[in-house]
PDB file of C-alpha atoms in Angstrom:
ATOM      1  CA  UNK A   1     -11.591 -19.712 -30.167  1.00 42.00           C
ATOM      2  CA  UNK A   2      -8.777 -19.116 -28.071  1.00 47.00           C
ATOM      3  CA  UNK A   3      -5.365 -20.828 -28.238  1.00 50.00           C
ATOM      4  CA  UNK A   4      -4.652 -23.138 -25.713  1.00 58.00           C
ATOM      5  CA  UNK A   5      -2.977 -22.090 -22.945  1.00 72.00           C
ATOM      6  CA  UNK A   6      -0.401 -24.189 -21.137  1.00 90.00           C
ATOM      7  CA  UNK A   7      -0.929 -24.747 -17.199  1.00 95.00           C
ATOM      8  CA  UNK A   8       0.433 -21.764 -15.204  1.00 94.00           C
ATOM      9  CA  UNK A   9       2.446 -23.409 -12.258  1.00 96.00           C
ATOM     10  CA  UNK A  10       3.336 -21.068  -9.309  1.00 95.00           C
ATOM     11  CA  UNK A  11       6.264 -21.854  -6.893  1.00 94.00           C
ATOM     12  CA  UNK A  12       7.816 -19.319  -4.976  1.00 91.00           C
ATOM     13  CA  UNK A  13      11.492 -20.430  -3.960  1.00 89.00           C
ATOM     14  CA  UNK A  14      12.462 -21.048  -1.705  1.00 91.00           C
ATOM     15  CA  UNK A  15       9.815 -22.581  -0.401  1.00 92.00           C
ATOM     16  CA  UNK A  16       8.999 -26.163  -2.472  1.00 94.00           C
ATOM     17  CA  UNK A  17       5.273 -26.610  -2.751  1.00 96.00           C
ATOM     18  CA  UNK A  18       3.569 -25.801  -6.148  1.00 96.00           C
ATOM     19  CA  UNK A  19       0.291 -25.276  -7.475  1.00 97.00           C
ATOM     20  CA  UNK A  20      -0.538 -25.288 -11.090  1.00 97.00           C
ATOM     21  CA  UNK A  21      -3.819 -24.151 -11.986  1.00 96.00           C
ATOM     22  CA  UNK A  22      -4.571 -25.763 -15.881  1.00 95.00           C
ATOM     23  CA  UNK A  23      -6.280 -23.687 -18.443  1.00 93.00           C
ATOM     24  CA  UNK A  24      -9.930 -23.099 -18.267  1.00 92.00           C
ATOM     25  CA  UNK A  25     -12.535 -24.948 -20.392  1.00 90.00           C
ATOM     26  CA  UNK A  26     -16.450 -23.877 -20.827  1.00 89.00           C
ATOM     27  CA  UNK A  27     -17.910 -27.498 -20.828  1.00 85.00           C
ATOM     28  CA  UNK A  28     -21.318 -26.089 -21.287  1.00 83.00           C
ATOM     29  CA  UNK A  29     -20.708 -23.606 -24.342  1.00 81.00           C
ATOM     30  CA  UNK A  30     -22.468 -20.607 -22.081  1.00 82.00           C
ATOM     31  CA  UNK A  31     -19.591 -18.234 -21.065  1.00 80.00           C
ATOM     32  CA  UNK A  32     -21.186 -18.725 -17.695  1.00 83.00           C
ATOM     33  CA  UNK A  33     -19.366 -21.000 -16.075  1.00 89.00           C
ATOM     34  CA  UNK A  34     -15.822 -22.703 -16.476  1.00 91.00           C
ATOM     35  CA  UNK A  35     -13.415 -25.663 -15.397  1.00 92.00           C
ATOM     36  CA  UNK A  36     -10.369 -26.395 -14.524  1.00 94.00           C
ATOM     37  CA  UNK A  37      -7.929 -29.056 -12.861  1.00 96.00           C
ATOM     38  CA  UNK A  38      -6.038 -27.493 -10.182  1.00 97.00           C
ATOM     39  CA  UNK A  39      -2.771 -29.362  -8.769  1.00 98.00           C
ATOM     40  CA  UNK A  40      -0.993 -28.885  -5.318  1.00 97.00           C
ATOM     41  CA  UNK A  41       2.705 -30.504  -4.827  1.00 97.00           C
ATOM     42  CA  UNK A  42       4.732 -30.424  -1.649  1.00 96.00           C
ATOM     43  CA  UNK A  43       6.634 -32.851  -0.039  1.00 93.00           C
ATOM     44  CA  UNK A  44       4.434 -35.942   0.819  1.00 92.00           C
ATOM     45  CA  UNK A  45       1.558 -34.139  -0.916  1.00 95.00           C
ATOM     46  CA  UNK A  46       0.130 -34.735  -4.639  1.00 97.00           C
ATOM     47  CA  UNK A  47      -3.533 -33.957  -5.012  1.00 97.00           C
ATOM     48  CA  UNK A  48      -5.558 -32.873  -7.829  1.00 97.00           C
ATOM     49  CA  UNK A  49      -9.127 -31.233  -8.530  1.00 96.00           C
ATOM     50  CA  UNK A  50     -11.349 -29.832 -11.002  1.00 95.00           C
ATOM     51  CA  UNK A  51     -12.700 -26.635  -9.780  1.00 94.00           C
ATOM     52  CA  UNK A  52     -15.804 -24.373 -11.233  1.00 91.00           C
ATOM     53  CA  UNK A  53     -15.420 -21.175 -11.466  1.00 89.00           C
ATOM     54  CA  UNK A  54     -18.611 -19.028 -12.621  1.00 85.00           C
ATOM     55  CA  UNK A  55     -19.123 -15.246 -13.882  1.00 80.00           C
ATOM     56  CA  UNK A  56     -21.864 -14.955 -11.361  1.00 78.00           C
ATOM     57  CA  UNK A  57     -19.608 -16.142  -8.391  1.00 79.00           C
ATOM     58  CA  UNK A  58     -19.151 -13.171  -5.367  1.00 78.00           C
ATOM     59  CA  UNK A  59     -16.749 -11.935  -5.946  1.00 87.00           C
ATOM     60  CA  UNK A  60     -15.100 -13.607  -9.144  1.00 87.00           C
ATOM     61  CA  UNK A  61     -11.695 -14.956  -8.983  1.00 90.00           C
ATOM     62  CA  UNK A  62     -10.207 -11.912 -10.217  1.00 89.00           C
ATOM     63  CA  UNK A  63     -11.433  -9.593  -8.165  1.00 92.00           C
ATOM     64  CA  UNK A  64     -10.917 -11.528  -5.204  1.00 94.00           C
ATOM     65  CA  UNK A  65      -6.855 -11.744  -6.181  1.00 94.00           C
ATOM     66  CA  UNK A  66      -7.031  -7.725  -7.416  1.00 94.00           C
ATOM     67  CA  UNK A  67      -8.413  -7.056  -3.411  1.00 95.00           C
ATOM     68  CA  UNK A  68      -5.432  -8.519  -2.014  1.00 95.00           C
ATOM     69  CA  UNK A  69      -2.759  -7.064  -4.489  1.00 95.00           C
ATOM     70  CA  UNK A  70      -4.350  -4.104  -3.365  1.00 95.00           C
ATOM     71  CA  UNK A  71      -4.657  -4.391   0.306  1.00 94.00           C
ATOM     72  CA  UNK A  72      -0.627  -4.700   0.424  1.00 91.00           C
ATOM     73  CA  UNK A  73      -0.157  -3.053   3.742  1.00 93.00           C
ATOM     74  CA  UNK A  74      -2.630  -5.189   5.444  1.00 94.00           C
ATOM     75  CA  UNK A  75      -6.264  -6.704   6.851  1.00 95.00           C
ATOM     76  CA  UNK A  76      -7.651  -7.811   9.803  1.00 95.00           C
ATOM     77  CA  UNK A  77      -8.399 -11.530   9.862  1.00 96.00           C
ATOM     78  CA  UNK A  78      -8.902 -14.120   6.901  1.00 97.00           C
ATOM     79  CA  UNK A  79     -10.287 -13.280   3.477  1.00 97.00           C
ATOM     80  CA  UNK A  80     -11.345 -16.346   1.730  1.00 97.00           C
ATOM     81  CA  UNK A  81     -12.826 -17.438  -1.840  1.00 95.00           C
ATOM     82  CA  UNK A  82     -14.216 -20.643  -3.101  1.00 94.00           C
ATOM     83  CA  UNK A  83     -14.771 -21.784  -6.151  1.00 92.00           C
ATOM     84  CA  UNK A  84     -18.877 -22.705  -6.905  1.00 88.00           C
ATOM     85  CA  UNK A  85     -19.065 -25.751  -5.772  1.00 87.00           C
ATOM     86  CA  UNK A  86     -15.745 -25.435  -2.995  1.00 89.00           C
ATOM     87  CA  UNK A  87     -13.477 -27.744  -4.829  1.00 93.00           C
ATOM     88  CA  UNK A  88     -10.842 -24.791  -4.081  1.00 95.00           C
ATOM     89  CA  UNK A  89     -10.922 -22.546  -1.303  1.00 95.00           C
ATOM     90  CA  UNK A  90      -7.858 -19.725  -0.800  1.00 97.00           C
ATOM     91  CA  UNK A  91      -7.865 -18.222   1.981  1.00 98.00           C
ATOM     92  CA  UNK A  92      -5.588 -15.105   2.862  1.00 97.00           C
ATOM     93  CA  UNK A  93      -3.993 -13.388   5.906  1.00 97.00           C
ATOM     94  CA  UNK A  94      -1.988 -10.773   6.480  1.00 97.00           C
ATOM     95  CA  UNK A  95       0.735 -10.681   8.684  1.00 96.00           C
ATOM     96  CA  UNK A  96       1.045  -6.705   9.067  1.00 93.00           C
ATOM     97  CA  UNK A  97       4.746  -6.985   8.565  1.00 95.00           C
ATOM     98  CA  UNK A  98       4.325  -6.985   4.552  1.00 95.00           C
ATOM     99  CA  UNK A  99       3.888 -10.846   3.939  1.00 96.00           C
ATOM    100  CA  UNK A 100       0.761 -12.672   3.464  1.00 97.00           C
ATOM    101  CA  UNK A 101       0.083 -16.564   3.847  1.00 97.00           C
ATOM    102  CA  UNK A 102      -1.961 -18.148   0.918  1.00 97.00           C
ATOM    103  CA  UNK A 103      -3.690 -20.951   2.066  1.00 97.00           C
ATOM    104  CA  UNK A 104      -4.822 -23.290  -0.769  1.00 97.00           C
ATOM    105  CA  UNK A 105      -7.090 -26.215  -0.056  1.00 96.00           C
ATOM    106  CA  UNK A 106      -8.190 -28.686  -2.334  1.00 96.00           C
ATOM    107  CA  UNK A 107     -11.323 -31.211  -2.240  1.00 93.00           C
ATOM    108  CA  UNK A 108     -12.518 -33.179  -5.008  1.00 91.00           C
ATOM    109  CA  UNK A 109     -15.374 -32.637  -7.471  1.00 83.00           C
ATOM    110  CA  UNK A 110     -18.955 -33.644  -6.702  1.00 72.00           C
ATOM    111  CA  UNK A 111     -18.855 -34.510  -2.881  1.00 66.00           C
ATOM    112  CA  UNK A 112     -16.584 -31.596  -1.478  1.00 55.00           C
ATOM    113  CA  UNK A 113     -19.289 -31.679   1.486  1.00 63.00           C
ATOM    114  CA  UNK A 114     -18.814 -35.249   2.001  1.00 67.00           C
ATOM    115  CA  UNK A 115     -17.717 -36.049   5.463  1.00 69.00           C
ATOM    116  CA  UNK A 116     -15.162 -38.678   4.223  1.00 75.00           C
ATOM    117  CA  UNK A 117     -13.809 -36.466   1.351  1.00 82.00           C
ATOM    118  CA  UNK A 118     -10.732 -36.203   1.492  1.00 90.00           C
ATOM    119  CA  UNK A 119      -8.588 -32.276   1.372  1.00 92.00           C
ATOM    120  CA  UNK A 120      -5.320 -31.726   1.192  1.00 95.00           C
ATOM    121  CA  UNK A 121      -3.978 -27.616   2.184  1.00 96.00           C
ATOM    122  CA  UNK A 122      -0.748 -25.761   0.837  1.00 96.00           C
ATOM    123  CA  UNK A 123       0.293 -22.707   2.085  1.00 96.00           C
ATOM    124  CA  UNK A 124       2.265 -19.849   0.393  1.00 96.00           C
ATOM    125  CA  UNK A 125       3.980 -17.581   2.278  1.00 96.00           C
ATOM    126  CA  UNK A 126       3.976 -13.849  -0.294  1.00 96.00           C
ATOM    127  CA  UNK A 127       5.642 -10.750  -0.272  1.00 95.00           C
ATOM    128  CA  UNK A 128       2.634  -8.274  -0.057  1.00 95.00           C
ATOM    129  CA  UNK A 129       4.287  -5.967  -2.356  1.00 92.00           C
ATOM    130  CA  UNK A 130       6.558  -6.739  -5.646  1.00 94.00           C
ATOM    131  CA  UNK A 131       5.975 -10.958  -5.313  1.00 95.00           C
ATOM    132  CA  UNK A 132       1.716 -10.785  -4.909  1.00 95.00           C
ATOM    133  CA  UNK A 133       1.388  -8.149  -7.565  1.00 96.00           C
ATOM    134  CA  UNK A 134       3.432 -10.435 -10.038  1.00 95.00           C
ATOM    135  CA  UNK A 135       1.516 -13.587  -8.844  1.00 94.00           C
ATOM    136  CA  UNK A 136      -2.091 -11.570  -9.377  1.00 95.00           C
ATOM    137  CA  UNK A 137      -1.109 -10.685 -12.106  1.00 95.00           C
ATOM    138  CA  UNK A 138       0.005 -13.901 -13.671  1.00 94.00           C
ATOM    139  CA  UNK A 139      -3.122 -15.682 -12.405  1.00 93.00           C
ATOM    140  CA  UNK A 140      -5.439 -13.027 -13.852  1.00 91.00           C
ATOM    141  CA  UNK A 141      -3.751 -13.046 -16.959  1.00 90.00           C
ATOM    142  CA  UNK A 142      -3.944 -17.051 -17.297  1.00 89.00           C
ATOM    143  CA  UNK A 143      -7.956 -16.708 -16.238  1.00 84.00           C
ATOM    144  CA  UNK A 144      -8.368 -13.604 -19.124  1.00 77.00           C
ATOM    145  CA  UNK A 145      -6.881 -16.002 -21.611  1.00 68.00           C
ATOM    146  CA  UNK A 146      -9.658 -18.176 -21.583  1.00 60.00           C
ATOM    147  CA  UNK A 147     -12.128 -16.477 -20.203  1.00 62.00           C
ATOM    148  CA  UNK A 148     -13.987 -13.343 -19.613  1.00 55.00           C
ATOM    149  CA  UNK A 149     -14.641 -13.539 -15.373  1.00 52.00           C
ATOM    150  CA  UNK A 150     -14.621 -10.696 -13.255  1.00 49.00           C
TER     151      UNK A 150
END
């Protein structure tokens, strides 16, 4: 058993929103799949979810986060993950002028489809060099800690 890991909360001054992603848990006992609460804070915005994240999801997490570090000088259109059952969606752009907007949307756990469900979005505007390699990096490493995915 691991030890516990404390939440990993990302801001990126100077901008004020922040989203903390709490360590993951395997409530089954399988390795297979994993939760966690995620939290988005901005001005007039607190919500909170617990996400699923699985070692069969395409692609993982991880490699998902690696792909952008990695695709610093650029992509065409919007390259998006979501966790199994979409409590979490990101969903990445590229600017082609070195900075890429993180769009993180929330929904909440067991009726993310649910017409009335309610989301709430944060976006993250990241230096595609230096700033998303440390952020990947971080993220991956708080995932790892836990958990074996991707």
């Amino acid at each position: 058993m691991s030890p516990m890991v404390a939440p990993l909360v990302i801001q990126l001054p100077p901008q004020t929103a922040r989203l903390v992603l709490h360590p993951l848990t395997d409530p089954l006992g399988d390795e297979d799949m994993w939760t966690f609460r995620v939290e988005l804070h901005d001005e007039g915005i607190n919500a909170e979810t617990t996400a699923t994240v699985a070692r069969f999801d395409n692609p993982p997490l991880t490699t998902y986060l690696r792909e952008l570090k990695e695709a610093w000088q650029g992509w065409p259109g919007v390259r998006t993950w979501r966790s199994f059952e979409q409590e979490l969606r990101l969903d990445a752009c590229h600017d082609g002028l070195g900075h890429v907007t993180l769009r993180v949307t929330l929904r909440p756990p067991a009726q993310p489809y649910a017409d009335e469900a309610w989301s709430a979005q944060i976006a993250f505007v990241i230096e595609a060099g230096e700033q998303m390699t440390g952020l990947v990096d971080a993220i991956t490493a708080h995932i790892r800690a836990e958990c074996q995915i991707g």
